[in-house]
Amino acid sequence: MPLSNDLVVTGGHVLCMDPAFPDGPADVVVRDGVIVSVGPAAEIPPGADVVDATGCVVMPGLVDTHRHTWQSALRHIGLDWSLMDYLGAAFLQLGPNFRPQDVYAGTLLGALGALESGITTLVDWSHIQNTPEHSDAAVAALRDSGIRGVFAYGWPQVDSLRWVGDHSDAELPADVRRVRDVLRDDTARVTMALAARGPEMSAPAATRRDLLLARELGLRVTMHVGSADKTGSVGWLHDEGLLDETVTLVHASATGDDELKAAAGAGATASVSPFIEMTMPGLGTPATGRLLRAGVVTGLSADTEVATSGDMFTQMRAALAHHRFTQDPAPLSAGDLLRMVTADGAAVAGLAGVTGGLTPGRRADLIVLAADTPAVAPVLDPRAAVVLAGHPGLVRTVVCDGVVVKRDGVLTGPVGRAMDAAKASLAHLREAVPAMPVA
């Protein structure tokens, strides 16, 4: 970066995703990682790094609110899996055989893939705490990638039935407190949350203990709820006084409308994974419209790349397709979808006011999308164009925390290291789990 630490993105059509700043031609000026101005024809400081966004859309970096990033080196092997197939593979076969270096490989590859597709913030749902070294590997990978990461500490995948199941009452590893000490700075680029087991994955006492631990440590909570064959868990959380603005409900597919209203009243947020929810039997169907009608702030996510695409353009289109196919009466516009992967996604991640909008004072997380290609032009409605035609190949520039991590379509981070690490990890997993289709 130049000595002035100034970055100017000039000549683009800006979608600020902030009602105070209308869409339109504007320049974005960044200083020391912070957006300082958004407006027409900014004066370019001497020595500034200038990104020419002529013919492009400039918008906030995208937010993925729930991804099991440690599994990213196993991309696409579960196209035909049901939920039970996935759980059996992840919890009983693959997870116990993951070494710390495998967690690092998957997390680094997944985070770099997210950046390449324009995702600058990632809630890393890392339920692979087999040893302290496994957790350290995940955190190191997030830091090395350059992404804004929320490391959501989960549970071990060794002896899984000790940790999850209707009667599981095991306490989370005490190492969670050490990791919290490592990630004590809640203003850093990599922060921490708790990936709690929740009432559908453990005994009530374990759920209560997890959430009270999160409150003690000052952590947000993210948990899976509302699977297709279980209902009432959100109502139970509400009745127990465990539901508040620090809780994110993941999926909530079978959660009742009255429960969603209670969640909205408590300030809880939600994360929907529309593509995998529609394609993995047993996971349920997207609750997007019901969440919006209930007033729950909702973000989108990829979930796991073993059975879905890892970009948010796919997730927005999947959410839109399901919503329209089911004739859901809740309004769902291009602006609504973009808000779910920017401003509302940031709120779900606990980062409202930090990222999610091109607003002066926020950290500079932004992307530049080519809009002057034969596949996209003419751009008559920029928001609709991003939703309907956006894809990772259009992402020309990515800035995360004021640092250019993708320039002219090429990532600047440790791509070679990630690819080599993923190759070595797959070689190990082929040998350790010969029955798994990791060709």
PDB file of N, CA and C in Angstrom, residues 254-344:
ATOM      1  N   ALA A 254     -38.238 -25.660  10.101  1.00  0.00           N
ATOM      2  CA  ALA A 254     -39.517 -26.153  10.617  1.00  0.00           C
ATOM      3  C   ALA A 254     -39.965 -25.392  11.857  1.00  0.00           C
ATOM      4  N   THR A 255     -39.342 -24.257  12.115  1.00  0.00           N
ATOM      5  CA  THR A 255     -39.721 -23.458  13.276  1.00  0.00           C
ATOM      6  C   THR A 255     -41.070 -22.802  13.032  1.00  0.00           C
ATOM      7  N   GLY A 256     -41.966 -22.872  14.011  1.00  0.00           N
ATOM      8  CA  GLY A 256     -43.308 -22.335  13.857  1.00  0.00           C
ATOM      9  C   GLY A 256     -43.322 -20.821  13.749  1.00  0.00           C
ATOM     10  N   ASP A 257     -44.358 -20.288  13.086  1.00  0.00           N
ATOM     11  CA  ASP A 257     -44.460 -18.846  12.904  1.00  0.00           C
ATOM     12  C   ASP A 257     -44.540 -18.112  14.235  1.00  0.00           C
ATOM     13  N   ASP A 258     -45.221 -18.716  15.233  1.00  0.00           N
ATOM     14  CA  ASP A 258     -45.297 -18.062  16.538  1.00  0.00           C
ATOM     15  C   ASP A 258     -43.926 -18.016  17.201  1.00  0.00           C
ATOM     16  N   GLU A 259     -43.127 -19.054  16.983  1.00  0.00           N
ATOM     17  CA  GLU A 259     -41.769 -19.057  17.520  1.00  0.00           C
ATOM     18  C   GLU A 259     -40.918 -17.977  16.851  1.00  0.00           C
ATOM     19  N   LEU A 260     -41.094 -17.808  15.544  1.00  0.00           N
ATOM     20  CA  LEU A 260     -40.329 -16.786  14.836  1.00  0.00           C
ATOM     21  C   LEU A 260     -40.698 -15.395  15.328  1.00  0.00           C
ATOM     22  N   LYS A 261     -41.956 -15.181  15.621  1.00  0.00           N
ATOM     23  CA  LYS A 261     -42.365 -13.880  16.164  1.00  0.00           C
ATOM     24  C   LYS A 261     -41.726 -13.656  17.539  1.00  0.00           C
ATOM     25  N   ALA A 262     -41.665 -14.719  18.337  1.00  0.00           N
ATOM     26  CA  ALA A 262     -41.005 -14.601  19.642  1.00  0.00           C
ATOM     27  C   ALA A 262     -39.518 -14.302  19.466  1.00  0.00           C
ATOM     28  N   ALA A 263     -38.910 -14.928  18.458  1.00  0.00           N
ATOM     29  CA  ALA A 263     -37.492 -14.671  18.187  1.00  0.00           C
ATOM     30  C   ALA A 263     -37.271 -13.226  17.787  1.00  0.00           C
ATOM     31  N   ALA A 264     -38.164 -12.711  16.931  1.00  0.00           N
ATOM     32  CA  ALA A 264     -38.046 -11.310  16.516  1.00  0.00           C
ATOM     33  C   ALA A 264     -38.194 -10.385  17.714  1.00  0.00           C
ATOM     34  N   GLY A 265     -39.143 -10.694  18.587  1.00  0.00           N
ATOM     35  CA  GLY A 265     -39.344  -9.871  19.770  1.00  0.00           C
ATOM     36  C   GLY A 265     -38.145  -9.866  20.697  1.00  0.00           C
ATOM     37  N   ALA A 266     -37.414 -10.975  20.714  1.00  0.00           N
ATOM     38  CA  ALA A 266     -36.226 -11.070  21.566  1.00  0.00           C
ATOM     39  C   ALA A 266     -34.995 -10.463  20.912  1.00  0.00           C
ATOM     40  N   GLY A 267     -35.103 -10.101  19.626  1.00  0.00           N
ATOM     41  CA  GLY A 267     -33.972  -9.522  18.913  1.00  0.00           C
ATOM     42  C   GLY A 267     -33.050 -10.532  18.280  1.00  0.00           C
ATOM     43  N   ALA A 268     -33.439 -11.827  18.285  1.00  0.00           N
ATOM     44  CA  ALA A 268     -32.604 -12.856  17.668  1.00  0.00           C
ATOM     45  C   ALA A 268     -32.564 -12.669  16.154  1.00  0.00           C
ATOM     46  N   THR A 269     -31.512 -13.157  15.534  1.00  0.00           N
ATOM     47  CA  THR A 269     -31.348 -13.085  14.086  1.00  0.00           C
ATOM     48  C   THR A 269     -31.365 -14.496  13.506  1.00  0.00           C
ATOM     49  N   ALA A 270     -31.299 -14.589  12.171  1.00  0.00           N
ATOM     50  CA  ALA A 270     -31.362 -15.905  11.526  1.00  0.00           C
ATOM     51  C   ALA A 270     -30.407 -15.974  10.347  1.00  0.00           C
ATOM     52  N   SER A 271     -30.025 -17.195  10.015  1.00  0.00           N
ATOM     53  CA  SER A 271     -29.195 -17.474   8.845  1.00  0.00           C
ATOM     54  C   SER A 271     -29.860 -18.578   8.026  1.00  0.00           C
ATOM     55  N   VAL A 272     -30.139 -18.274   6.764  1.00  0.00           N
ATOM     56  CA  VAL A 272     -30.770 -19.231   5.859  1.00  0.00           C
ATOM     57  C   VAL A 272     -29.745 -19.688   4.825  1.00  0.00           C
ATOM     58  N   SER A 273     -29.713 -20.997   4.536  1.00  0.00           N
ATOM     59  CA  SER A 273     -28.811 -21.569   3.527  1.00  0.00           C
ATOM     60  C   SER A 273     -29.671 -22.123   2.395  1.00  0.00           C
ATOM     61  N   PRO A 274     -30.173 -21.262   1.501  1.00  0.00           N
ATOM     62  CA  PRO A 274     -31.270 -21.657   0.615  1.00  0.00           C
ATOM     63  C   PRO A 274     -30.950 -22.774  -0.360  1.00  0.00           C
ATOM     64  N   PHE A 275     -29.757 -22.794  -0.917  1.00  0.00           N
ATOM     65  CA  PHE A 275     -29.473 -23.824  -1.926  1.00  0.00           C
ATOM     66  C   PHE A 275     -29.444 -25.210  -1.307  1.00  0.00           C
ATOM     67  N   ILE A 276     -28.665 -25.367  -0.225  1.00  0.00           N
ATOM     68  CA  ILE A 276     -28.532 -26.696   0.355  1.00  0.00           C
ATOM     69  C   ILE A 276     -29.828 -27.132   1.042  1.00  0.00           C
ATOM     70  N   GLU A 277     -30.606 -26.165   1.560  1.00  0.00           N
ATOM     71  CA  GLU A 277     -31.883 -26.515   2.173  1.00  0.00           C
ATOM     72  C   GLU A 277     -32.860 -27.076   1.148  1.00  0.00           C
ATOM     73  N   MET A 278     -32.744 -26.639  -0.087  1.00  0.00           N
ATOM     74  CA  MET A 278     -33.644 -27.149  -1.133  1.00  0.00           C
ATOM     75  C   MET A 278     -33.149 -28.442  -1.763  1.00  0.00           C
ATOM     76  N   THR A 279     -31.865 -28.767  -1.598  1.00  0.00           N
ATOM     77  CA  THR A 279     -31.301 -29.910  -2.322  1.00  0.00           C
ATOM     78  C   THR A 279     -30.849 -31.061  -1.439  1.00  0.00           C
ATOM     79  N   MET A 280     -30.743 -30.856  -0.119  1.00  0.00           N
ATOM     80  CA  MET A 280     -30.304 -31.928   0.773  1.00  0.00           C
ATOM     81  C   MET A 280     -31.510 -32.459   1.545  1.00  0.00           C
ATOM     82  N   PRO A 281     -32.004 -33.639   1.198  1.00  0.00           N
ATOM     83  CA  PRO A 281     -33.186 -34.190   1.892  1.00  0.00           C
ATOM     84  C   PRO A 281     -32.972 -34.294   3.391  1.00  0.00           C
ATOM     85  N   GLY A 282     -33.966 -33.836   4.152  1.00  0.00           N
ATOM     86  CA  GLY A 282     -33.913 -33.904   5.597  1.00  0.00           C
ATOM     87  C   GLY A 282     -33.564 -32.595   6.257  1.00  0.00           C
ATOM     88  N   LEU A 283     -33.094 -31.632   5.466  1.00  0.00           N
ATOM     89  CA  LEU A 283     -32.686 -30.360   6.052  1.00  0.00           C
ATOM     90  C   LEU A 283     -33.845 -29.379   6.145  1.00  0.00           C
ATOM     91  N   GLY A 284     -34.913 -29.616   5.415  1.00  0.00           N
ATOM     92  CA  GLY A 284     -36.041 -28.694   5.431  1.00  0.00           C
ATOM     93  C   GLY A 284     -36.018 -27.783   4.222  1.00  0.00           C
ATOM     94  N   THR A 285     -36.853 -26.768   4.216  1.00  0.00           N
ATOM     95  CA  THR A 285     -36.901 -25.813   3.117  1.00  0.00           C
ATOM     96  C   THR A 285     -36.682 -24.402   3.657  1.00  0.00           C
ATOM     97  N   PRO A 286     -36.218 -23.495   2.808  1.00  0.00           N
ATOM     98  CA  PRO A 286     -35.879 -22.148   3.285  1.00  0.00           C
ATOM     99  C   PRO A 286     -37.058 -21.460   3.962  1.00  0.00           C
ATOM    100  N   ALA A 287     -36.780 -20.859   5.102  1.00  0.00           N
ATOM    101  CA  ALA A 287     -37.798 -20.120   5.865  1.00  0.00           C
ATOM    102  C   ALA A 287     -37.731 -18.628   5.579  1.00  0.00           C
ATOM    103  N   THR A 288     -37.116 -18.246   4.475  1.00  0.00           N
ATOM    104  CA  THR A 288     -36.838 -16.834   4.193  1.00  0.00           C
ATOM    105  C   THR A 288     -38.069 -15.956   4.353  1.00  0.00           C
ATOM    106  N   GLY A 289     -39.149 -16.305   3.643  1.00  0.00           N
ATOM    107  CA  GLY A 289     -40.348 -15.473   3.682  1.00  0.00           C
ATOM    108  C   GLY A 289     -40.969 -15.404   5.063  1.00  0.00           C
ATOM    109  N   ARG A 290     -41.020 -16.524   5.764  1.00  0.00           N
ATOM    110  CA  ARG A 290     -41.622 -16.532   7.100  1.00  0.00           C
ATOM    111  C   ARG A 290     -40.785 -15.706   8.077  1.00  0.00           C
ATOM    112  N   LEU A 291     -39.464 -15.765   7.931  1.00  0.00           N
ATOM    113  CA  LEU A 291     -38.594 -14.956   8.779  1.00  0.00           C
ATOM    114  C   LEU A 291     -38.812 -13.466   8.513  1.00  0.00           C
ATOM    115  N   LEU A 292     -38.921 -13.104   7.236  1.00  0.00           N
ATOM    116  CA  LEU A 292     -39.128 -11.701   6.902  1.00  0.00           C
ATOM    117  C   LEU A 292     -40.472 -11.201   7.428  1.00  0.00           C
ATOM    118  N   ARG A 293     -41.506 -12.025   7.285  1.00  0.00           N
ATOM    119  CA  ARG A 293     -42.828 -11.613   7.777  1.00  0.00           C
ATOM    120  C   ARG A 293     -42.827 -11.466   9.296  1.00  0.00           C
ATOM    121  N   ALA A 294     -42.034 -12.296   9.980  1.00  0.00           N
ATOM    122  CA  ALA A 294     -41.970 -12.228  11.443  1.00  0.00           C
ATOM    123  C   ALA A 294     -41.123 -11.060  11.927  1.00  0.00           C
ATOM    124  N   GLY A 295     -40.339 -10.467  11.020  1.00  0.00           N
ATOM    125  CA  GLY A 295     -39.489  -9.351  11.412  1.00  0.00           C
ATOM    126  C   GLY A 295     -38.131  -9.758  11.950  1.00  0.00           C
ATOM    127  N   VAL A 296     -37.675 -10.972  11.617  1.00  0.00           N
ATOM    128  CA  VAL A 296     -36.359 -11.439  12.060  1.00  0.00           C
ATOM    129  C   VAL A 296     -35.307 -10.985  11.055  1.00  0.00           C
ATOM    130  N   VAL A 297     -34.296 -10.274  11.507  1.00  0.00           N
ATOM    131  CA  VAL A 297     -33.187  -9.881  10.638  1.00  0.00           C
ATOM    132  C   VAL A 297     -32.479 -11.152  10.171  1.00  0.00           C
ATOM    133  N   THR A 298     -32.339 -11.299   8.851  1.00  0.00           N
ATOM    134  CA  THR A 298     -31.908 -12.574   8.270  1.00  0.00           C
ATOM    135  C   THR A 298     -30.765 -12.387   7.288  1.00  0.00           C
ATOM    136  N   GLY A 299     -29.773 -13.257   7.395  1.00  0.00           N
ATOM    137  CA  GLY A 299     -28.676 -13.303   6.436  1.00  0.00           C
ATOM    138  C   GLY A 299     -28.703 -14.619   5.677  1.00  0.00           C
ATOM    139  N   LEU A 300     -27.867 -14.717   4.652  1.00  0.00           N
ATOM    140  CA  LEU A 300     -27.763 -15.939   3.854  1.00  0.00           C
ATOM    141  C   LEU A 300     -26.404 -16.597   4.093  1.00  0.00           C
ATOM    142  N   SER A 301     -26.332 -17.880   3.747  1.00  0.00           N
ATOM    143  CA  SER A 301     -25.076 -18.607   3.944  1.00  0.00           C
ATOM    144  C   SER A 301     -24.977 -19.764   2.986  1.00  0.00           C
ATOM    145  N   ALA A 302     -23.747 -20.267   2.827  1.00  0.00           N
ATOM    146  CA  ALA A 302     -23.506 -21.427   1.983  1.00  0.00           C
ATOM    147  C   ALA A 302     -23.628 -22.734   2.760  1.00  0.00           C
ATOM    148  N   ASP A 303     -23.377 -22.724   4.063  1.00  0.00           N
ATOM    149  CA  ASP A 303     -23.411 -23.911   4.926  1.00  0.00           C
ATOM    150  C   ASP A 303     -22.148 -24.739   4.731  1.00  0.00           C
ATOM    151  N   THR A 304     -22.141 -25.695   3.802  1.00  0.00           N
ATOM    152  CA  THR A 304     -20.939 -26.490   3.570  1.00  0.00           C
ATOM    153  C   THR A 304     -20.748 -26.709   2.085  1.00  0.00           C
ATOM    154  N   GLU A 305     -19.523 -26.515   1.631  1.00  0.00           N
ATOM    155  CA  GLU A 305     -19.235 -26.657   0.208  1.00  0.00           C
ATOM    156  C   GLU A 305     -19.175 -28.107  -0.252  1.00  0.00           C
ATOM    157  N   VAL A 306     -19.369 -29.059   0.650  1.00  0.00           N
ATOM    158  CA  VAL A 306     -19.432 -30.441   0.180  1.00  0.00           C
ATOM    159  C   VAL A 306     -20.671 -30.661  -0.686  1.00  0.00           C
ATOM    160  N   ALA A 307     -21.683 -29.767  -0.548  1.00  0.00           N
ATOM    161  CA  ALA A 307     -22.936 -30.002  -1.270  1.00  0.00           C
ATOM    162  C   ALA A 307     -23.578 -28.722  -1.795  1.00  0.00           C
ATOM    163  N   THR A 308     -22.798 -27.662  -1.964  1.00  0.00           N
ATOM    164  CA  THR A 308     -23.375 -26.427  -2.497  1.00  0.00           C
ATOM    165  C   THR A 308     -22.272 -25.574  -3.086  1.00  0.00           C
ATOM    166  N   SER A 309     -22.665 -24.534  -3.782  1.00  0.00           N
ATOM    167  CA  SER A 309     -21.716 -23.541  -4.264  1.00  0.00           C
ATOM    168  C   SER A 309     -21.383 -22.591  -3.134  1.00  0.00           C
ATOM    169  N   GLY A 310     -20.146 -22.119  -3.087  1.00  0.00           N
ATOM    170  CA  GLY A 310     -19.710 -21.284  -1.986  1.00  0.00           C
ATOM    171  C   GLY A 310     -19.868 -19.798  -2.200  1.00  0.00           C
ATOM    172  N   ASP A 311     -20.595 -19.368  -3.243  1.00  0.00           N
ATOM    173  CA  ASP A 311     -20.736 -17.930  -3.475  1.00  0.00           C
ATOM    174  C   ASP A 311     -22.132 -17.453  -3.104  1.00  0.00           C
ATOM    175  N   MET A 312     -22.243 -16.180  -2.766  1.00  0.00           N
ATOM    176  CA  MET A 312     -23.518 -15.620  -2.326  1.00  0.00           C
ATOM    177  C   MET A 312     -24.454 -15.276  -3.476  1.00  0.00           C
ATOM    178  N   PHE A 313     -23.942 -15.179  -4.693  1.00  0.00           N
ATOM    179  CA  PHE A 313     -24.823 -14.953  -5.844  1.00  0.00           C
ATOM    180  C   PHE A 313     -25.750 -16.158  -6.027  1.00  0.00           C
ATOM    181  N   THR A 314     -25.182 -17.353  -5.912  1.00  0.00           N
ATOM    182  CA  THR A 314     -25.989 -18.579  -5.987  1.00  0.00           C
ATOM    183  C   THR A 314     -27.033 -18.601  -4.881  1.00  0.00           C
ATOM    184  N   GLN A 315     -26.637 -18.219  -3.677  1.00  0.00           N
ATOM    185  CA  GLN A 315     -27.570 -18.266  -2.550  1.00  0.00           C
ATOM    186  C   GLN A 315     -28.710 -17.259  -2.730  1.00  0.00           C
ATOM    187  N   MET A 316     -28.398 -16.071  -3.241  1.00  0.00           N
ATOM    188  CA  MET A 316     -29.463 -15.096  -3.480  1.00  0.00           C
ATOM    189  C   MET A 316     -30.461 -15.616  -4.510  1.00  0.00           C
ATOM    190  N   ARG A 317     -29.963 -16.192  -5.583  1.00  0.00           N
ATOM    191  CA  ARG A 317     -30.876 -16.694  -6.626  1.00  0.00           C
ATOM    192  C   ARG A 317     -31.682 -17.888  -6.126  1.00  0.00           C
ATOM    193  N   ALA A 318     -31.066 -18.738  -5.308  1.00  0.00           N
ATOM    194  CA  ALA A 318     -31.812 -19.871  -4.752  1.00  0.00           C
ATOM    195  C   ALA A 318     -32.927 -19.380  -3.842  1.00  0.00           C
ATOM    196  N   ALA A 319     -32.621 -18.378  -3.012  1.00  0.00           N
ATOM    197  CA  ALA A 319     -33.645 -17.822  -2.125  1.00  0.00           C
ATOM    198  C   ALA A 319     -34.782 -17.213  -2.932  1.00  0.00           C
ATOM    199  N   LEU A 320     -34.443 -16.492  -3.989  1.00  0.00           N
ATOM    200  CA  LEU A 320     -35.458 -15.869  -4.832  1.00  0.00           C
ATOM    201  C   LEU A 320     -36.312 -16.925  -5.532  1.00  0.00           C
ATOM    202  N   ALA A 321     -35.663 -17.948  -6.083  1.00  0.00           N
ATOM    203  CA  ALA A 321     -36.402 -18.978  -6.814  1.00  0.00           C
ATOM    204  C   ALA A 321     -37.379 -19.711  -5.900  1.00  0.00           C
ATOM    205  N   HIS A 322     -36.927 -20.091  -4.717  1.00  0.00           N
ATOM    206  CA  HIS A 322     -37.821 -20.787  -3.793  1.00  0.00           C
ATOM    207  C   HIS A 322     -38.973 -19.887  -3.380  1.00  0.00           C
ATOM    208  N   HIS A 323     -38.663 -18.635  -3.098  1.00  0.00           N
ATOM    209  CA  HIS A 323     -39.676 -17.688  -2.649  1.00  0.00           C
ATOM    210  C   HIS A 323     -40.774 -17.520  -3.707  1.00  0.00           C
ATOM    211  N   ARG A 324     -40.373 -17.349  -4.946  1.00  0.00           N
ATOM    212  CA  ARG A 324     -41.355 -17.141  -6.006  1.00  0.00           C
ATOM    213  C   ARG A 324     -42.085 -18.438  -6.350  1.00  0.00           C
ATOM    214  N   PHE A 325     -41.378 -19.569  -6.306  1.00  0.00           N
ATOM    215  CA  PHE A 325     -41.995 -20.851  -6.648  1.00  0.00           C
ATOM    216  C   PHE A 325     -43.099 -21.210  -5.661  1.00  0.00           C
ATOM    217  N   THR A 326     -42.874 -20.901  -4.394  1.00  0.00           N
ATOM    218  CA  THR A 326     -43.879 -21.223  -3.377  1.00  0.00           C
ATOM    219  C   THR A 326     -44.955 -20.155  -3.252  1.00  0.00           C
ATOM    220  N   GLN A 327     -44.850 -19.108  -4.067  1.00  0.00           N
ATOM    221  CA  GLN A 327     -45.818 -18.003  -4.049  1.00  0.00           C
ATOM    222  C   GLN A 327     -45.943 -17.392  -2.648  1.00  0.00           C
ATOM    223  N   ASP A 328     -44.792 -17.286  -1.985  1.00  0.00           N
ATOM    224  CA  ASP A 328     -44.774 -16.672  -0.660  1.00  0.00           C
ATOM    225  C   ASP A 328     -45.241 -15.223  -0.780  1.00  0.00           C
ATOM    226  N   PRO A 329     -46.166 -14.797   0.065  1.00  0.00           N
ATOM    227  CA  PRO A 329     -46.701 -13.439  -0.059  1.00  0.00           C
ATOM    228  C   PRO A 329     -45.764 -12.337   0.442  1.00  0.00           C
ATOM    229  N   ALA A 330     -44.710 -12.679   1.162  1.00  0.00           N
ATOM    230  CA  ALA A 330     -43.799 -11.655   1.671  1.00  0.00           C
ATOM    231  C   ALA A 330     -43.042 -11.017   0.515  1.00  0.00           C
ATOM    232  N   PRO A 331     -42.933  -9.706   0.483  1.00  0.00           N
ATOM    233  CA  PRO A 331     -42.146  -9.051  -0.579  1.00  0.00           C
ATOM    234  C   PRO A 331     -40.691  -9.503  -0.520  1.00  0.00           C
ATOM    235  N   LEU A 332     -40.091  -9.696  -1.674  1.00  0.00           N
ATOM    236  CA  LEU A 332     -38.677 -10.046  -1.733  1.00  0.00           C
ATOM    237  C   LEU A 332     -38.102  -9.448  -3.012  1.00  0.00           C
ATOM    238  N   SER A 333     -37.457  -8.308  -2.876  1.00  0.00           N
ATOM    239  CA  SER A 333     -36.910  -7.585  -4.017  1.00  0.00           C
ATOM    240  C   SER A 333     -35.414  -7.835  -4.134  1.00  0.00           C
ATOM    241  N   ALA A 334     -34.823  -7.329  -5.212  1.00  0.00           N
ATOM    242  CA  ALA A 334     -33.372  -7.397  -5.356  1.00  0.00           C
ATOM    243  C   ALA A 334     -32.695  -6.678  -4.194  1.00  0.00           C
ATOM    244  N   GLY A 335     -33.256  -5.538  -3.793  1.00  0.00           N
ATOM    245  CA  GLY A 335     -32.688  -4.815  -2.662  1.00  0.00           C
ATOM    246  C   GLY A 335     -32.753  -5.608  -1.379  1.00  0.00           C
ATOM    247  N   ASP A 336     -33.861  -6.348  -1.173  1.00  0.00           N
ATOM    248  CA  ASP A 336     -33.981  -7.193   0.019  1.00  0.00           C
ATOM    249  C   ASP A 336     -32.884  -8.255   0.039  1.00  0.00           C
ATOM    250  N   LEU A 337     -32.669  -8.893  -1.104  1.00  0.00           N
ATOM    251  CA  LEU A 337     -31.667  -9.954  -1.185  1.00  0.00           C
ATOM    252  C   LEU A 337     -30.262  -9.397  -0.973  1.00  0.00           C
ATOM    253  N   LEU A 338     -29.975  -8.264  -1.585  1.00  0.00           N
ATOM    254  CA  LEU A 338     -28.653  -7.663  -1.401  1.00  0.00           C
ATOM    255  C   LEU A 338     -28.440  -7.239   0.048  1.00  0.00           C
ATOM    256  N   ARG A 339     -29.490  -6.757   0.690  1.00  0.00           N
ATOM    257  CA  ARG A 339     -29.359  -6.384   2.099  1.00  0.00           C
ATOM    258  C   ARG A 339     -29.054  -7.611   2.958  1.00  0.00           C
ATOM    259  N   MET A 340     -29.619  -8.772   2.589  1.00  0.00           N
ATOM    260  CA  MET A 340     -29.382  -9.987   3.367  1.00  0.00           C
ATOM    261  C   MET A 340     -27.929 -10.429   3.301  1.00  0.00           C
ATOM    262  N   VAL A 341     -27.244 -10.103   2.204  1.00  0.00           N
ATOM    263  CA  VAL A 341     -25.840 -10.518   2.082  1.00  0.00           C
ATOM    264  C   VAL A 341     -24.877  -9.366   2.351  1.00  0.00           C
ATOM    265  N   THR A 342     -25.409  -8.226   2.831  1.00  0.00           N
ATOM    266  CA  THR A 342     -24.541  -7.101   3.196  1.00  0.00           C
ATOM    267  C   THR A 342     -24.911  -6.596   4.590  1.00  0.00           C
ATOM    268  N   ALA A 343     -25.774  -5.590   4.659  1.00  0.00           N
ATOM    269  CA  ALA A 343     -26.074  -4.937   5.940  1.00  0.00           C
ATOM    270  C   ALA A 343     -26.691  -5.890   6.944  1.00  0.00           C
ATOM    271  N   ASP A 344     -27.707  -6.662   6.525  1.00  0.00           N
ATOM    272  CA  ASP A 344     -28.347  -7.578   7.466  1.00  0.00           C
ATOM    273  C   ASP A 344     -27.427  -8.742   7.795  1.00  0.00           C
TER     274      ASP A 344
END
